[in-house]
Short mmCIF file of C-alpha atoms in Angstrom, two decimals:
data_model
loop_
_atom_site.label_atom_id
_atom_site.label_comp_id
_atom_site.label_asym_id
_atom_site.label_seq_id
_atom_site.Cartn_x
_atom_site.Cartn_y
_atom_site.Cartn_z
CA MET J 1 -0.27 0.58 -0.03
CA SER J 2 1.95 3.52 -1.05
CA GLU J 3 1.81 6.15 0.81
CA VAL J 4 -1.00 8.29 -0.82
CA ASP J 5 -2.99 5.43 0.78
CA GLN J 6 -2.27 5.27 4.21
CA LYS J 7 -2.49 8.64 4.44
CA GLN J 8 -6.78 8.64 3.10
CA PRO J 9 -8.57 6.89 6.01
CA GLN J 10 -6.54 9.76 8.24
CA GLN J 11 -7.54 12.23 6.10
CA VAL J 12 -11.35 11.04 5.44
CA ARG J 13 -11.31 10.52 9.84
CA ALA J 14 -10.23 15.06 10.04
CA VAL J 15 -13.16 16.08 7.42
CA ARG J 16 -15.74 13.75 9.13
CA ARG J 17 -14.39 15.41 12.64
CA THR J 18 -14.11 19.31 11.67
CA VAL J 19 -18.09 18.19 9.27
CA ASP J 20 -19.26 16.63 13.36
CA VAL J 21 -18.52 19.76 14.44
CA ALA J 22 -19.80 22.19 12.14
CA ARG J 23 -22.80 20.30 12.76
CA VAL J 24 -22.80 20.66 16.71
CA GLY J 25 -22.10 25.19 16.03
CA ARG J 26 -25.20 24.69 14.00
CA TRP J 27 -26.95 23.26 16.06
CA LEU J 28 -25.69 25.04 19.43
CA ALA J 29 -26.18 28.24 17.63
CA GLY J 30 -29.94 27.68 16.20
CA PRO J 31 -33.01 28.01 18.17
CA ALA J 32 -32.17 25.06 20.65
CA GLY J 33 -29.09 26.13 21.82
CA PRO J 34 -29.84 28.81 25.07
CA GLY J 35 -31.82 25.67 26.36
CA VAL J 36 -28.36 23.32 25.44
CA VAL J 37 -27.28 25.92 28.35
CA GLY J 38 -29.08 26.49 30.25
CA VAL J 39 -29.62 22.59 31.04
CA PHE J 40 -25.08 22.65 31.57
CA PHE J 41 -25.53 26.18 34.64
CA THR J 42 -28.86 23.83 35.49
CA VAL J 43 -26.86 20.60 36.14
CA ALA J 44 -24.52 22.90 37.83
CA THR J 45 -26.55 24.37 40.08
CA ALA J 46 -28.21 21.52 41.42
CA ALA J 47 -24.62 19.68 41.68
CA PHE J 48 -23.46 22.62 43.61
CA SER J 49 -26.63 22.68 46.05
CA ALA J 50 -26.21 18.99 47.22
CA ALA J 51 -22.54 19.14 47.38
CA GLY J 52 -23.56 22.66 49.63
CA GLY J 53 -26.14 20.84 51.65
CA ILE J 54 -23.38 17.64 52.08
CA ALA J 55 -20.19 20.14 54.01
CA PRO J 56 -22.18 21.28 57.26
CA ASP J 57 -22.76 17.18 57.90
CA LEU J 58 -18.69 16.66 57.09
CA ALA J 59 -17.62 19.72 59.21
CA ALA J 60 -20.51 18.74 62.82
CA GLU J 61 -19.50 15.10 62.29
CA GLY J 62 -15.61 14.79 60.21
CA TRP J 63 -15.15 13.26 57.63
CA THR J 64 -16.58 10.09 58.44
CA GLY J 65 -19.13 7.32 56.55
CA GLY J 66 -18.52 8.30 52.76
CA ARG J 67 -19.74 11.64 52.95
CA GLY J 68 -16.88 13.82 51.81
CA GLY J 69 -16.63 11.38 48.56
CA TRP J 70 -19.48 13.07 47.66
CA LEU J 71 -18.75 15.88 48.48
CA VAL J 72 -16.10 15.50 46.40
CA ALA J 73 -18.07 14.27 43.30
CA PHE J 74 -21.03 17.59 43.43
CA THR J 75 -18.62 19.46 43.49
CA LEU J 76 -16.17 18.09 40.35
CA ALA J 77 -19.49 17.81 37.96
CA GLY J 78 -20.34 21.68 39.26
CA VAL J 79 -17.33 22.14 37.81
CA VAL J 80 -16.83 20.96 34.41
CA THR J 81 -21.39 21.34 33.73
CA LEU J 82 -20.37 25.45 34.31
CA ALA J 83 -17.02 25.58 32.58
CA VAL J 84 -18.83 22.45 29.85
CA GLY J 85 -22.05 25.84 30.38
CA VAL J 86 -19.48 28.73 29.89
CA GLY J 87 -17.61 27.34 26.52
CA ALA J 88 -21.08 27.08 25.42
CA TRP J 89 -22.41 29.75 26.06
CA TRP J 90 -19.05 31.08 24.59
CA TRP J 91 -19.17 29.14 21.72
CA ARG J 92 -22.82 30.21 20.94
CA ASN J 93 -22.27 33.72 20.41
CA ARG J 94 -18.45 34.03 18.72
CA LEU J 95 -20.82 31.71 16.32
CA ARG J 96 -23.99 33.79 16.16
CA ASP J 97 -21.20 37.06 16.45
CA ARG J 98 -19.92 35.75 12.91
CA LEU J 99 -22.52 35.16 11.12
CA GLY J 100 -23.47 39.31 12.23
CA VAL J 101 -27.06 41.38 11.49
CA ALA J 102 -29.63 39.90 9.96
CA TYR J 103 -32.12 42.04 8.57
CA VAL J 104 -35.84 40.63 6.57
CA VAL J 105 -37.07 41.87 3.91
CA ASN J 106 -41.26 40.43 3.67
CA GLU J 107 -43.09 42.64 1.52
CA VAL J 108 -46.00 40.03 -0.07
CA ALA J 109 -48.21 41.11 -2.30
CA ALA J 110 -51.89 40.73 -3.34
CA GLY J 111 -52.85 37.05 -4.17
CA TRP J 112 -49.55 35.49 -3.00
CA THR J 113 -50.75 32.48 -1.26
CA PRO J 114 -49.67 32.42 2.27
CA GLU J 115 -46.40 30.36 3.63
CA GLN J 116 -45.79 29.27 7.12
CA LYS J 117 -42.33 31.75 7.77
CA ASP J 118 -42.37 32.12 10.91
CA GLY J 119 -40.77 28.17 12.47
CA PHE J 120 -37.46 30.53 9.01
CA LEU J 121 -37.27 33.48 11.09
CA ASN J 122 -37.44 32.03 14.77
CA ASP J 123 -34.23 30.19 12.82
CA VAL J 124 -32.94 33.10 11.74
CA ARG J 125 -32.73 35.56 14.68
CA GLY J 126 -31.86 33.05 16.92
CA ARG J 127 -28.52 32.05 14.93
CA PHE J 128 -27.71 35.93 14.75
CA ALA J 129 -26.53 38.31 16.34
CA VAL J 130 -28.67 40.52 15.93
CA PHE J 131 -32.11 40.69 13.97
CA ARG J 132 -33.44 43.53 12.70
CA PRO J 133 -37.15 42.66 10.58
CA VAL J 134 -37.81 45.82 8.43
CA PRO J 135 -40.68 47.54 9.00
CA PRO J 136 -43.65 46.32 5.70
CA LEU J 137 -45.15 48.23 4.25
CA ARG J 138 -47.97 47.85 4.89
CA THR J 139 -48.06 47.74 8.19
CA PHE J 140 -48.77 51.73 7.47
CA ASP J 141 -50.61 52.06 4.39
CA ARG J 142 -53.54 48.84 3.68
CA ALA J 143 -52.58 49.67 0.12
CA ALA J 144 -49.31 48.97 -0.29
CA VAL J 145 -49.33 45.22 -1.42
CA TRP J 146 -47.80 45.48 -4.59
CA PRO J 147 -50.80 45.79 -6.69
CA GLN J 148 -51.77 45.13 -10.36
CA GLY J 149 -53.65 47.47 -12.95
CA ALA J 150 -54.47 50.68 -12.95
CA GLU J 151 -52.31 50.83 -8.61
CA ALA J 152 -49.50 50.15 -10.36
CA VAL J 153 -48.63 53.77 -10.64
CA ARG J 154 -47.22 53.49 -7.22
CA TRP J 155 -44.62 50.29 -7.37
CA GLY J 156 -42.31 53.67 -7.80
CA ARG J 157 -43.16 55.24 -4.33
CA ASP J 158 -43.95 51.73 -2.10
CA VAL J 159 -40.13 51.05 -2.91
CA ASP J 160 -38.24 54.12 -1.79
CA ASN J 161 -40.64 54.12 1.68
CA LEU J 162 -39.81 50.79 1.46
CA VAL J 163 -35.31 51.89 1.30
CA ARG J 164 -35.98 54.30 3.62
CA HIS J 165 -38.53 51.87 6.24
CA PHE J 166 -35.25 49.58 6.11
CA GLN J 167 -32.23 52.90 6.82
CA VAL J 168 -34.26 53.29 9.68
CA ALA J 169 -34.11 49.67 10.75
CA SER J 170 -30.02 49.26 10.33
CA TYR J 171 -29.63 52.25 11.80
CA ASP J 172 -26.38 52.40 14.11
CA PRO J 173 -25.85 55.48 15.98
CA ASP J 174 -23.46 53.39 18.27
CA GLY J 175 -21.59 51.75 16.16
CA ARG J 176 -22.07 48.91 17.97
CA ASP J 177 -23.28 46.15 14.67
CA ALA J 178 -19.61 48.02 12.53
CA ALA J 179 -18.03 45.08 12.78
CA LEU J 180 -20.82 42.37 12.41
CA ASP J 181 -21.38 41.35 8.78
CA ARG J 182 -24.96 42.30 7.25
CA SER J 183 -27.21 40.17 6.12
CA LEU J 184 -30.01 40.05 3.89
CA PHE J 185 -33.46 37.84 3.49
CA VAL J 186 -35.79 38.73 1.38
CA TRP J 187 -39.68 38.52 0.56
CA ALA J 188 -41.31 40.27 -2.82
CA PRO J 189 -41.79 40.67 -5.38
CA TRP J 190 -39.39 40.07 -8.24
CA PRO J 191 -38.78 43.87 -9.67
CA VAL J 192 -39.20 45.34 -5.88
CA ALA J 193 -36.63 42.90 -5.08
CA ALA J 194 -34.60 43.73 -7.90
CA ALA J 195 -35.12 47.51 -7.30
CA PHE J 196 -34.71 47.36 -3.64
CA GLY J 197 -31.36 45.59 -4.53
CA HIS J 198 -29.61 48.30 -6.58
CA LYS J 199 -31.52 51.26 -4.33
CA VAL J 200 -30.21 50.30 -1.64
CA THR J 201 -26.30 48.63 -2.41
CA VAL J 202 -25.93 53.12 -4.31
CA ALA J 203 -26.77 54.14 -1.45
CA GLU J 204 -24.33 51.87 0.97
CA ARG J 205 -21.53 51.51 -2.06
CA GLY J 206 -19.32 51.19 1.43
CA ARG J 207 -20.48 48.05 2.91
CA ALA J 208 -22.03 44.51 0.63
CA LEU J 209 -24.86 42.23 1.52
CA GLN J 210 -25.16 39.80 1.64
CA VAL J 211 -28.09 38.31 0.18
CA ARG J 212 -28.78 35.09 1.96
CA GLN J 213 -31.09 31.57 0.72
CA ARG J 214 -34.14 31.07 2.39
CA ASP J 215 -37.47 28.76 2.05
CA SER J 216 -39.66 28.78 -0.51
CA PHE J 217 -42.41 27.14 -1.63
CA GLY J 218 -43.42 28.11 -4.65
CA ARG J 219 -44.49 26.18 -8.30
CA GLN J 220 -40.82 24.90 -7.83
CA GLY J 221 -41.93 22.57 -5.17
CA PRO J 222 -40.70 23.24 -1.50
CA LEU J 223 -37.06 23.79 -1.03
CA ARG J 224 -36.27 23.75 2.54
CA VAL J 225 -32.35 25.64 3.88
CA GLY J 226 -30.47 26.69 6.99
CA PRO J 227 -30.79 30.08 7.42
CA VAL J 228 -26.15 29.60 8.00
CA GLU J 229 -25.73 29.04 4.44
CA PRO J 230 -22.49 31.33 3.23
CA GLY J 231 -24.48 34.29 1.33
CA HIS J 232 -23.45 36.11 -2.24
CA THR J 233 -23.06 40.08 -2.41
CA PHE J 234 -23.47 39.87 -6.22
CA GLN J 235 -20.51 42.07 -6.56
CA GLY J 236 -18.24 40.08 -8.09
CA PRO J 237 -16.46 39.23 -11.29
CA ALA J 238 -18.25 36.70 -12.55
CA ASP J 239 -16.18 34.47 -13.28
CA ARG J 240 -16.89 32.16 -16.03
CA PRO J 241 -18.50 32.19 -18.93
CA ASP J 242 -21.59 30.67 -20.14
CA GLY J 243 -20.53 27.49 -20.96
CA GLY J 244 -19.56 27.04 -17.33
CA LEU J 245 -23.18 27.16 -16.36
CA SER J 246 -23.67 23.98 -15.27
CA GLY J 247 -27.33 23.80 -16.42
CA GLU J 248 -28.69 24.51 -19.72
CA LEU J 249 -28.49 27.68 -20.76
CA ARG J 250 -30.11 28.40 -24.02
CA VAL J 251 -31.59 31.49 -26.05
CA GLN J 252 -34.52 32.28 -28.30
CA ARG J 253 -36.50 35.00 -30.30
CA HIS J 254 -40.36 34.50 -30.67
CA PRO J 255 -42.43 36.99 -32.69
CA ALA J 256 -44.65 38.57 -30.32
CA ARG J 257 -47.23 41.12 -30.04
CA LEU J 258 -48.05 43.87 -27.22
CA ARG J 259 -51.91 44.46 -26.90
CA VAL J 260 -51.64 47.69 -24.89
CA THR J 261 -54.59 49.51 -22.62
CA THR J 262 -54.08 52.38 -19.70
CA ASP J 263 -56.54 52.22 -17.19
CA GLY J 264 -58.75 49.93 -18.25
CA VAL J 265 -58.70 51.37 -22.04
CA ALA J 266 -56.54 50.42 -24.71
CA THR J 267 -54.20 53.96 -25.73
CA ASP J 268 -53.90 55.00 -28.64
CA GLY J 269 -49.58 55.52 -28.17
CA VAL J 270 -51.62 58.42 -25.78
CA ALA J 271 -49.86 58.33 -21.68
CA THR J 272 -52.27 57.97 -19.32
CA ALA J 273 -54.06 61.75 -18.30
CA GLY J 274 -51.68 63.62 -15.78
CA VAL J 275 -48.76 61.28 -16.72
CA ALA J 276 -45.57 62.26 -18.22
CA SER J 277 -44.49 59.46 -21.06
CA SER J 278 -40.80 59.00 -20.91
CA VAL J 279 -40.86 58.25 -24.80
CA VAL J 280 -38.76 60.51 -27.00
CA ALA J 281 -41.84 60.14 -30.56
CA THR J 282 -39.21 60.31 -33.12
CA ASP J 283 -39.43 63.01 -36.18
CA ASP J 284 -42.10 61.12 -37.92
CA GLY J 285 -43.95 60.49 -35.22
CA ALA J 286 -43.58 56.86 -35.62
CA THR J 287 -43.74 54.76 -31.64
CA PRO J 288 -40.25 54.50 -30.78
CA GLU J 289 -38.89 50.11 -30.66
CA ILE J 290 -39.68 48.36 -27.76
CA LEU J 291 -36.81 45.27 -26.92
CA LEU J 292 -38.84 42.96 -24.80
CA LEU J 293 -36.74 40.28 -22.70
CA VAL J 294 -38.24 37.62 -20.85
CA LEU J 295 -35.54 35.66 -17.85
CA ARG J 296 -37.00 32.05 -17.27
CA THR J 297 -34.48 30.03 -14.97
CA ASN J 298 -37.41 27.14 -14.88
CA HIS J 299 -39.84 25.16 -17.26
CA HIS J 300 -42.62 26.25 -15.85
CA GLU J 301 -44.87 28.64 -18.69
CA PHE J 302 -44.65 33.26 -18.40
CA GLY J 303 -48.02 34.10 -19.69
CA PRO J 304 -48.19 33.24 -23.34
CA LEU J 305 -44.37 30.96 -23.23
CA PRO J 306 -45.79 27.80 -22.46
CA ARG J 307 -44.77 25.17 -20.10
CA LEU J 308 -41.55 23.10 -20.89
CA PRO J 309 -41.21 19.36 -20.96
CA ALA J 310 -38.75 18.65 -18.13
CA ASP J 311 -37.22 16.15 -20.00
CA LEU J 312 -34.32 16.31 -22.38
CA THR J 313 -35.28 15.10 -25.40
CA GLN J 314 -39.50 16.69 -25.77
CA ARG J 315 -37.86 19.95 -24.20
CA ALA J 316 -34.85 19.24 -27.55
CA ALA J 317 -38.23 18.17 -29.87
CA HIS J 318 -39.49 20.55 -28.41
CA ASP J 319 -37.61 23.79 -29.95
CA ASP J 320 -37.34 22.17 -32.96
CA ALA J 321 -40.20 22.08 -34.02
CA ALA J 322 -41.01 25.13 -32.04
CA ALA J 323 -38.05 27.65 -34.48
CA ALA J 324 -39.26 24.96 -38.16
CA SER J 325 -42.69 25.80 -37.72
CA ASP J 326 -44.15 29.60 -39.29
CA ARG J 327 -45.74 30.19 -35.55
CA GLU J 328 -49.04 33.09 -35.24
CA PRO J 329 -47.02 35.92 -32.81
CA LEU J 330 -47.04 35.55 -29.61
CA VAL J 331 -49.70 37.70 -28.13
CA VAL J 332 -48.58 39.53 -24.82
CA GLU J 333 -51.77 41.42 -22.79
CA LEU J 334 -50.39 43.90 -20.46
CA HIS J 335 -51.86 47.37 -18.39
CA ASP J 336 -49.06 49.98 -19.10
CA ALA J 337 -49.69 51.74 -15.42
CA ALA J 338 -45.59 53.79 -16.01
CA GLY J 339 -47.53 55.92 -18.63
CA LEU J 340 -45.47 54.87 -21.47
CA GLY J 341 -47.69 56.30 -23.98
CA LEU J 342 -47.72 53.05 -26.15
CA SER J 343 -49.17 51.97 -29.14
CA GLU J 344 -52.89 50.09 -28.68
CA THR J 345 -51.18 47.32 -30.93
CA VAL J 346 -47.10 46.67 -31.58
CA SER J 347 -45.25 44.09 -32.78
CA THR J 348 -42.55 43.02 -31.61
CA THR J 349 -39.87 40.24 -30.81
CA LEU J 350 -39.35 38.73 -27.75
CA ARG J 351 -35.80 37.94 -26.74
CA GLU J 352 -35.94 34.99 -24.02
CA ARG J 353 -32.55 34.05 -21.92
CA ARG J 354 -33.21 30.34 -20.15
CA TYR J 355 -31.71 28.81 -17.78
CA LEU J 356 -32.90 25.63 -16.42
CA PRO J 357 -31.60 23.69 -13.12
CA ARG J 358 -29.34 20.59 -13.94
CA PRO J 359 -31.16 17.83 -15.09
CA GLY J 360 -33.50 15.50 -13.34
CA GLU J 361 -33.41 18.90 -10.65
CA THR J 362 -36.02 21.49 -10.24
CA HIS J 363 -34.12 23.87 -8.19
CA HIS J 364 -30.37 25.43 -9.41
CA HIS J 365 -27.30 25.71 -7.01
CA TRP J 366 -27.10 28.48 -4.36
CA GLN J 367 -23.18 28.39 -5.63
CA ASP J 368 -24.57 28.95 -8.81
CA TYR J 369 -26.42 32.19 -8.23
CA PRO J 370 -23.40 34.81 -8.77
CA GLN J 371 -22.45 33.36 -12.36
CA ILE J 372 -26.34 33.40 -13.06
CA VAL J 373 -26.84 36.77 -11.74
CA ALA J 374 -23.86 37.67 -13.60
CA THR J 375 -24.75 36.50 -17.28
CA ALA J 376 -28.38 37.32 -17.15
CA ALA J 377 -26.93 41.37 -16.33
CA GLN J 378 -24.77 41.77 -19.04
CA TRP J 379 -27.13 39.38 -21.70
CA ILE J 380 -29.26 42.93 -20.34
CA ALA J 381 -26.46 44.70 -21.31
CA GLU J 382 -26.43 43.56 -24.70
CA GLN J 383 -29.14 43.00 -26.15
CA ALA J 384 -29.48 46.65 -24.05
CA ALA J 385 -26.56 48.08 -26.42
CA SER J 386 -28.43 46.74 -29.98
CA ALA J 387 -31.16 49.05 -30.12
CA PRO J 388 -30.14 51.92 -28.08
CA GLY J 389 -33.37 54.40 -28.30
CA ALA J 390 -35.69 50.94 -26.94
CA THR J 391 -38.52 51.56 -25.14
CA ILE J 392 -37.58 48.21 -22.78
CA LEU J 393 -39.24 46.01 -21.14
CA LEU J 394 -37.87 43.29 -18.57
CA GLY J 395 -40.38 39.75 -18.07
CA ALA J 396 -38.65 37.37 -15.43
CA GLN J 397 -39.93 34.26 -13.64
CA VAL J 398 -36.52 33.81 -11.43
CA PRO J 399 -35.85 32.53 -7.27
CA GLN J 400 -35.92 35.92 -4.86
CA GLU J 401 -32.70 35.56 -4.30
CA VAL J 402 -31.14 35.79 -7.97
CA ALA J 403 -33.82 38.91 -9.03
CA VAL J 404 -31.90 41.26 -5.90
CA GLY J 405 -28.37 40.29 -7.03
CA LEU J 406 -30.06 41.43 -10.21
CA GLY J 407 -30.32 44.69 -8.80
CA VAL J 408 -27.53 44.83 -6.70
CA ARG J 409 -25.33 43.32 -9.90
CA SER J 410 -27.34 46.16 -12.10
CA ALA J 411 -25.55 48.93 -9.75
CA ARG J 412 -21.89 48.40 -11.37
CA GLN J 413 -23.37 46.96 -14.33
CA ALA J 414 -20.92 48.68 -17.12
CA GLY J 415 -24.30 49.59 -20.22
CA TRP J 416 -27.10 48.83 -17.49
CA PRO J 417 -30.04 50.21 -19.58
CA ARG J 418 -30.75 53.77 -18.30
CA GLU J 419 -34.34 53.00 -18.30
CA LEU J 420 -35.63 49.80 -17.64
CA TRP J 421 -39.38 48.76 -16.72
CA PRO J 422 -40.43 45.79 -14.87
CA LEU J 423 -43.24 43.46 -17.14
CA VAL J 424 -45.08 41.48 -13.18
CA HIS J 425 -46.77 38.38 -14.35
CA SER J 426 -50.89 37.73 -12.98
CA VAL J 427 -50.74 34.75 -13.13
CA GLY J 428 -54.43 34.57 -12.88
CA ASN J 429 -55.90 35.65 -16.08
CA GLY J 430 -52.32 35.64 -17.99
CA THR J 431 -52.31 39.22 -18.12
CA PHE J 432 -49.60 41.81 -16.97
CA THR J 433 -48.67 45.08 -15.57
CA VAL J 434 -46.02 47.42 -16.33
CA PRO J 435 -45.13 49.33 -13.11
CA ARG J 436 -44.32 52.30 -12.03
CA LEU J 437 -40.97 51.09 -11.41
CA ASN J 438 -38.16 51.58 -13.13
CA LEU J 439 -35.14 50.00 -12.98
CA GLY J 440 -32.45 51.56 -14.53
CA ARG J 441 -29.66 53.70 -13.73
#
C-alpha cells in the first residue's frame, strides 16, 4: 500500500471530525442553543447545591461515613458542567457574532399564497447576533400590497418608502454593529426585490450585504434551506463564461404582439392623462422600438410562453418544432401603468434567455447564483446596447435571490440601461402589468 493510500483514511476521519464539529456548532447556534446552555447551568447549580448540603454535615460530624467522597464528586460535577456551560455559551455567541446582523424584507403581494415562514424566521432570530425585520409597508398603509393594473402607478414611490424603512432599521448611532457582517432575507415581488437591491447598493457603497437563501414554496416545489448557508454579495466578477454554467442555457427569439391598455382601455399611443410619458417620439411621430426581454429559470409557463418538457429529449424536440414552424406571434396582454405611451398594438420580438436547472433537478444550486446573475445582467446590457433608444420591457421568472442580485449587479454593470421597465405577470388571468418602477440607472 502506498503512502498516499495509507493517509487517505486519516484524511477522511479528519474531514468527518470537522463536519461533526460544524454540525454541533450549527445546532448550538440555533433555537435549541439557549436550552442546551441552560441545562448545563441547571445541572451545575444542582451539583453545587448538593455539595453545599453535605458540607455542614461534614463540618459537624467529620469526614466519616463516606460523605467526603460525595462532596468531592458533586463539587467536581458542578465545576465540569459549569465549565462546559460557559464554553457552550461562549461558542454560541461567537457563532452568532460571526453571522452578524440579519435584515428581513417581508413585502408579500396581494394574491400571494400565504407561506408558513415563522419557523424559518425564528431560526434566523436564534442564529444571528442581531435580528432586524424591516417594517412592512402594509403596516402603515393597507393599500401597499404591490397591486397590479391601474394602481401599479404607486410602485416606485412604495419602493422608495421601503428603502427608507430599511435605513431606519439599519440605523446604528452607537456603531455597535459596524464590525458585524450584514445579511438580507427577502420576500417581495421580483421587481421590488431588484429595485431594492439597486437602491440600497447605490446608497451604501461602502458596505456590502450578504444576500442569503430562504425557504420557498413556489411552483418549483418546496425548498427548505438553513439560514446559515454562506451568502452572496453579487458584486464580484463573473468567474466563468456562459459555458461554465452547470444547467441548460438557451437564448431564443419569438415573434410577439403587444396589446396595450391604460386604465382598462386600449391606448392610442398617448400617455394617461396626468402621467408624463418617458418615451421620446421620433421625428416622424412613430412609436419607438419596443425591446421585450424575458429571463426564465424554470420549466413553467410564463404568460404566452408555454410550459417546457422536463425531459431533455422532449424539450429538444419542442424547441426544434417551434423553430421550424411558422408560428403565430405570441400575444402579450399588458397594462401600461408606467405611462410609457405605447401604441394599442405593437409588433416586436420577444427575446428569451432561458437557463434551466441541471437535468433531473427542479432547483438551481445556490453556489451557481452569482454566475446566473452576472451572465443575465451582461445579457440585458448587451440587448439594450443593440437597440439604442428602445423602450425596454423585462419579464422575469427567477428565484427571489436572483432578482435581488440583479438589482445589486445593475448598480455597477457596464452598459446597464438608464430605463428598464418590469413586466409583472398575473398568474390568475395571464396578463402583465408595467408598474411605474424604473429598474434602470
